[in-house]
PDB file of C-alpha atoms in Angstrom:
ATOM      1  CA  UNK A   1     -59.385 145.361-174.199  1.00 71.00           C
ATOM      2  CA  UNK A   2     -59.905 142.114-176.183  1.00 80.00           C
ATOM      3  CA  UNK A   3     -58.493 144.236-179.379  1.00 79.00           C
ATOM      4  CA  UNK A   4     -55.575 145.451-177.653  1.00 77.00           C
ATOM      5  CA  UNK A   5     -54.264 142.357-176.183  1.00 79.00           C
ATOM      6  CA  UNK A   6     -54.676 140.585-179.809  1.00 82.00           C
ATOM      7  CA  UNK A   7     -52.828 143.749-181.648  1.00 79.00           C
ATOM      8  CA  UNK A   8     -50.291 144.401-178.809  1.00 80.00           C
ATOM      9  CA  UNK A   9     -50.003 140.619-177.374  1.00 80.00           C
ATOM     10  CA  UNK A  10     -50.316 141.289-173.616  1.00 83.00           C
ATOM     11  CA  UNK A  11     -53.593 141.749-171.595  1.00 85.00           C
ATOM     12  CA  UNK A  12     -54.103 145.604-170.121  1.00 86.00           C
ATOM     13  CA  UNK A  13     -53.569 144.755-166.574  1.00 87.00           C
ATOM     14  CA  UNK A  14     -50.183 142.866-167.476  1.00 90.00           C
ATOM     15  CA  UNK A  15     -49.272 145.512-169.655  1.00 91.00           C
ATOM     16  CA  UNK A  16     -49.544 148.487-167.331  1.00 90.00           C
ATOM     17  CA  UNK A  17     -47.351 146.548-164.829  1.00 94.00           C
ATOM     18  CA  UNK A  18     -44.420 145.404-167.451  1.00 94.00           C
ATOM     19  CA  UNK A  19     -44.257 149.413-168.665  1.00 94.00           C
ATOM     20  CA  UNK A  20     -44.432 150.595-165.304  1.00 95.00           C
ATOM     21  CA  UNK A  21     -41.340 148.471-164.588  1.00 96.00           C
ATOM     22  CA  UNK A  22     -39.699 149.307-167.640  1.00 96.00           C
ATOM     23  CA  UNK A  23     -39.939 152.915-167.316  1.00 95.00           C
ATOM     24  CA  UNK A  24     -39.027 152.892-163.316  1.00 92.00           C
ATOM     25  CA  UNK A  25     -35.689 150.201-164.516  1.00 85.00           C
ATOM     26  CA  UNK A  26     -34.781 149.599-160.860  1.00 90.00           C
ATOM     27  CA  UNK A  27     -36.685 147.380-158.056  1.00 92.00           C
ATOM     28  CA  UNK A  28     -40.019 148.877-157.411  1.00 94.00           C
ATOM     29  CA  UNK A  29     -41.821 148.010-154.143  1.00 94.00           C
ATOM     30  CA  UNK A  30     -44.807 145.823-154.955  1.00 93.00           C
ATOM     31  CA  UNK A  31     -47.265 148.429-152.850  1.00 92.00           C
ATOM     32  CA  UNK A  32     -45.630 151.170-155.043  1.00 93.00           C
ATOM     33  CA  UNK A  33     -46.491 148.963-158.672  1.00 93.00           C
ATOM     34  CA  UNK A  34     -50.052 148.435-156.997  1.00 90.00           C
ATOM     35  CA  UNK A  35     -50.909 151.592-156.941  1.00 89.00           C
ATOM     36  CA  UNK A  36     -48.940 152.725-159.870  1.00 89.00           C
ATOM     37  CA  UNK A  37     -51.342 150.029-162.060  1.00 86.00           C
ATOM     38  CA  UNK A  38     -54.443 150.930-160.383  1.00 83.00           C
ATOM     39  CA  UNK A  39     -54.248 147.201-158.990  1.00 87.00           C
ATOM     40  CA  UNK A  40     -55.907 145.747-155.835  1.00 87.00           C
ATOM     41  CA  UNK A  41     -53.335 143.729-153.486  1.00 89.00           C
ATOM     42  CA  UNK A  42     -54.971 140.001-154.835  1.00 90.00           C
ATOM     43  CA  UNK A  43     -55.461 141.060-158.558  1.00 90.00           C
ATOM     44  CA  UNK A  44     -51.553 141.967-158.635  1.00 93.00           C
ATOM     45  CA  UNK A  45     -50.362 138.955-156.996  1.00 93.00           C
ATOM     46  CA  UNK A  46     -51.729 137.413-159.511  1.00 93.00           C
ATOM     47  CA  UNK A  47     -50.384 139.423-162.595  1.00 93.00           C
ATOM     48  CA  UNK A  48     -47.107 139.068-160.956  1.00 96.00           C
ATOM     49  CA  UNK A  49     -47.129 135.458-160.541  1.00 96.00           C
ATOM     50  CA  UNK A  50     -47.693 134.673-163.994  1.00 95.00           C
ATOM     51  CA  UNK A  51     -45.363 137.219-165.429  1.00 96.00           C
ATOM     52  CA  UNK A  52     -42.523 135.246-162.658  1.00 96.00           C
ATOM     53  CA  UNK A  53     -43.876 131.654-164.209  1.00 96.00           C
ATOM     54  CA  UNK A  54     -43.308 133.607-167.778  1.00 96.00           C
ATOM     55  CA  UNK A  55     -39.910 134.348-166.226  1.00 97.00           C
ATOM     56  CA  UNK A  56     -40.316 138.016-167.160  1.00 97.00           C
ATOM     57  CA  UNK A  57     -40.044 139.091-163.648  1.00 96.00           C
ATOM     58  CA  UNK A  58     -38.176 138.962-160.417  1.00 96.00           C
ATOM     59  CA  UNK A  59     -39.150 139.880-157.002  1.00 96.00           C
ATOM     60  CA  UNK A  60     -37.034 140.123-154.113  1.00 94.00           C
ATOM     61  CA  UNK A  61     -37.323 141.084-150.308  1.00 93.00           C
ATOM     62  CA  UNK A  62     -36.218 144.563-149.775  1.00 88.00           C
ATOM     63  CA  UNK A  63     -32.495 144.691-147.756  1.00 91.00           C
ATOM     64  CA  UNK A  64     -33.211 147.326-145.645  1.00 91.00           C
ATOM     65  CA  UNK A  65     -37.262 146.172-144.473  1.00 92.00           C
ATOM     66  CA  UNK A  66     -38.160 142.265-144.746  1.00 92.00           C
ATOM     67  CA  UNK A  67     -41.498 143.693-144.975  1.00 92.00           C
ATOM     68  CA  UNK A  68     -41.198 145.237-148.381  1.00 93.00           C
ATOM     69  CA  UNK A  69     -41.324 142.515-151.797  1.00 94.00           C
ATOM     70  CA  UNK A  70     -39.725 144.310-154.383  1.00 95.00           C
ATOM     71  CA  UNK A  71     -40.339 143.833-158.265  1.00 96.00           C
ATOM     72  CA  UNK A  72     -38.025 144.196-160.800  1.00 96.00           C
ATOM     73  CA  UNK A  73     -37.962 142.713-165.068  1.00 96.00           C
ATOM     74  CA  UNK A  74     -35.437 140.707-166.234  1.00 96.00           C
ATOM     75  CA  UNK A  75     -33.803 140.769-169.363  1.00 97.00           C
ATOM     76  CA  UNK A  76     -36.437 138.265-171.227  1.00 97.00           C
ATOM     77  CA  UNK A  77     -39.770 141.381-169.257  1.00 96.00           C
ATOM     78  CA  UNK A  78     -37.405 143.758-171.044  1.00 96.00           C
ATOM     79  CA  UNK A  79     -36.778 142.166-174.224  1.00 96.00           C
ATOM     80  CA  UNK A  80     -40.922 141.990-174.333  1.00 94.00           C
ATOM     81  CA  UNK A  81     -41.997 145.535-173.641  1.00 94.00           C
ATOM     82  CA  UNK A  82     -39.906 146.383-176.086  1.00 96.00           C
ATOM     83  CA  UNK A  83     -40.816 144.614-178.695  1.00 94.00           C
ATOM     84  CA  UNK A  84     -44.404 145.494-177.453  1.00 91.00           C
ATOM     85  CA  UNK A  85     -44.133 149.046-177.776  1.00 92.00           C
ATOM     86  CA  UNK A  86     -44.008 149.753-181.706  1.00 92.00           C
ATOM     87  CA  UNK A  87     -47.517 147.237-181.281  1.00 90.00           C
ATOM     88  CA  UNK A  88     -48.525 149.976-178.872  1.00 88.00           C
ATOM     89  CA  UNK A  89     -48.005 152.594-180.372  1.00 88.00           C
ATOM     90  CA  UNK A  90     -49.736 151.677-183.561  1.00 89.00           C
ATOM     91  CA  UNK A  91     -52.592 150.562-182.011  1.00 86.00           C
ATOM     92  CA  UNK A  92     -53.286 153.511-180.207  1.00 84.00           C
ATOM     93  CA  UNK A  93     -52.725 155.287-183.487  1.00 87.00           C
ATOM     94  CA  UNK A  94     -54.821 153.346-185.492  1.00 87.00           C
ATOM     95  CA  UNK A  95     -57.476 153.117-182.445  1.00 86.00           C
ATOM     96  CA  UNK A  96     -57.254 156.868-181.423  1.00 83.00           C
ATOM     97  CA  UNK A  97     -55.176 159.225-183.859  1.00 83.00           C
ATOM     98  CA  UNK A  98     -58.398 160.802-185.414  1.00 86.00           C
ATOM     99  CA  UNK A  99     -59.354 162.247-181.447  1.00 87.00           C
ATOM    100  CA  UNK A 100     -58.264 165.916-180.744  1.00 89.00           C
ATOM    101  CA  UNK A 101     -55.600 165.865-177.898  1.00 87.00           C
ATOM    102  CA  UNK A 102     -57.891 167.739-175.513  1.00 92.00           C
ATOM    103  CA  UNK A 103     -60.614 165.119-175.800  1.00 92.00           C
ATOM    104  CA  UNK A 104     -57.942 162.801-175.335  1.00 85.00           C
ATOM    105  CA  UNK A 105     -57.033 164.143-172.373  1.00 88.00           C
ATOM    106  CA  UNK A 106     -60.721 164.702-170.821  1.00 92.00           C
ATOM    107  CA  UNK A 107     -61.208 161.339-171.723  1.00 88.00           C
ATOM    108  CA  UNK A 108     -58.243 160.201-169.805  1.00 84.00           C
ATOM    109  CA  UNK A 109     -59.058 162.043-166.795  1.00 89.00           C
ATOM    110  CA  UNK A 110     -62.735 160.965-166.730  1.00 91.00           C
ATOM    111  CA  UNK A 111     -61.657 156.837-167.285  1.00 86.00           C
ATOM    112  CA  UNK A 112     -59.363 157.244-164.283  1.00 83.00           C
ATOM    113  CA  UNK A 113     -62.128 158.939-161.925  1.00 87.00           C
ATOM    114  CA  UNK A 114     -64.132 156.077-162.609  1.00 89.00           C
ATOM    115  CA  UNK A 115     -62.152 153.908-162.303  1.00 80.00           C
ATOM    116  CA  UNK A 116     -61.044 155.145-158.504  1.00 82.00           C
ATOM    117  CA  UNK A 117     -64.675 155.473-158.005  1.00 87.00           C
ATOM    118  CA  UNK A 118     -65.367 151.852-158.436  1.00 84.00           C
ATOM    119  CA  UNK A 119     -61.837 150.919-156.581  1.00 77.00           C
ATOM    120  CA  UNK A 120     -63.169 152.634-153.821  1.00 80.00           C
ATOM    121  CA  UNK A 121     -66.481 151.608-153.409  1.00 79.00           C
ATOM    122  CA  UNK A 122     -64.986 148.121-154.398  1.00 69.00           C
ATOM    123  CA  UNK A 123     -63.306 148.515-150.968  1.00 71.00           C
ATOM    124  CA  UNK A 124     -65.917 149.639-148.828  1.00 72.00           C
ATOM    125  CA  UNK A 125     -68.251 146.876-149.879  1.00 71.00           C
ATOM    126  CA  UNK A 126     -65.091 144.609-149.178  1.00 67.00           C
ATOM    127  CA  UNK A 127     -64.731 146.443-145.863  1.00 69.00           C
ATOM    128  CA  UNK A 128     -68.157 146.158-144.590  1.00 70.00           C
ATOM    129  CA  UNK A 129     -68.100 142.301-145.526  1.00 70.00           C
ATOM    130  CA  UNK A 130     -65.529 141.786-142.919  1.00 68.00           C
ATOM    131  CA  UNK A 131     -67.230 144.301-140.040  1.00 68.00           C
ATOM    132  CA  UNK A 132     -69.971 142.057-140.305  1.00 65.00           C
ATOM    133  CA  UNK A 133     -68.418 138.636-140.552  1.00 64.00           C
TER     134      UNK A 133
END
């Protein structure tokens, strides 16, 4: 991760939030970017604040449900995942080009199984903490 935030200039977990944006290019409810980034409630807050201090995002409370915070780049969050992408994309081709598509692919799937794995059981340790307290 270290490698790609020094090649690309963002860290991962900011990264997967800006293109997330980018790509949905209308207000996206923050439960919706949550999930979309694989991103516990706390750890996006976070992410999000500093991209709004960056001034890279907005977020807004949703017309139709006061409930809902919605998310949305400005032109500056833009203007940065795009000149982030070419970075991108050369680092993953430097970093990855030589690995058959298939592999790739497997590869992909197994990260992201882990990685709900250890959301989950990151939540049921987090849920028996407050049973018991």
């Amino acid at each position: 991760m270290s490698a790609y935030e020094k090649d690309v200039g963002h860290f991962l977990p900011r990264w997967r939030v800006m293109l997330y944006l980018y790509n949905e290019e209308r207000p996206c409810p923050q439960k919706q970017l949550g999930d979309a980034s694989h991103m516990d409630p706390g750890a996006l807050s976070r992410q999000l604040s500093a991209l709004e201090t960056l001034g890279w995002i907005v977020r807004s409370t949703d017309q139709h449900d006061k409930r809902i915070t919605n998310v949305m780049l400005t032109k500056a969050g833009k203007e940065q995942v795009e000149e982030s992408l070419p970075k991108r994309a050369a680092f993953i081709k430097r970093t990855l080009g030589s690995i058959p598509d298939q592999q790739l692919h497997q590869l992909m799937d197994a990260l992201l199984l882990l990685e709900a794995r250890f959301n989950a059981t990151g939540k049921e340790k987090a849920a028996s903490e407050d049973a018991v307290a």
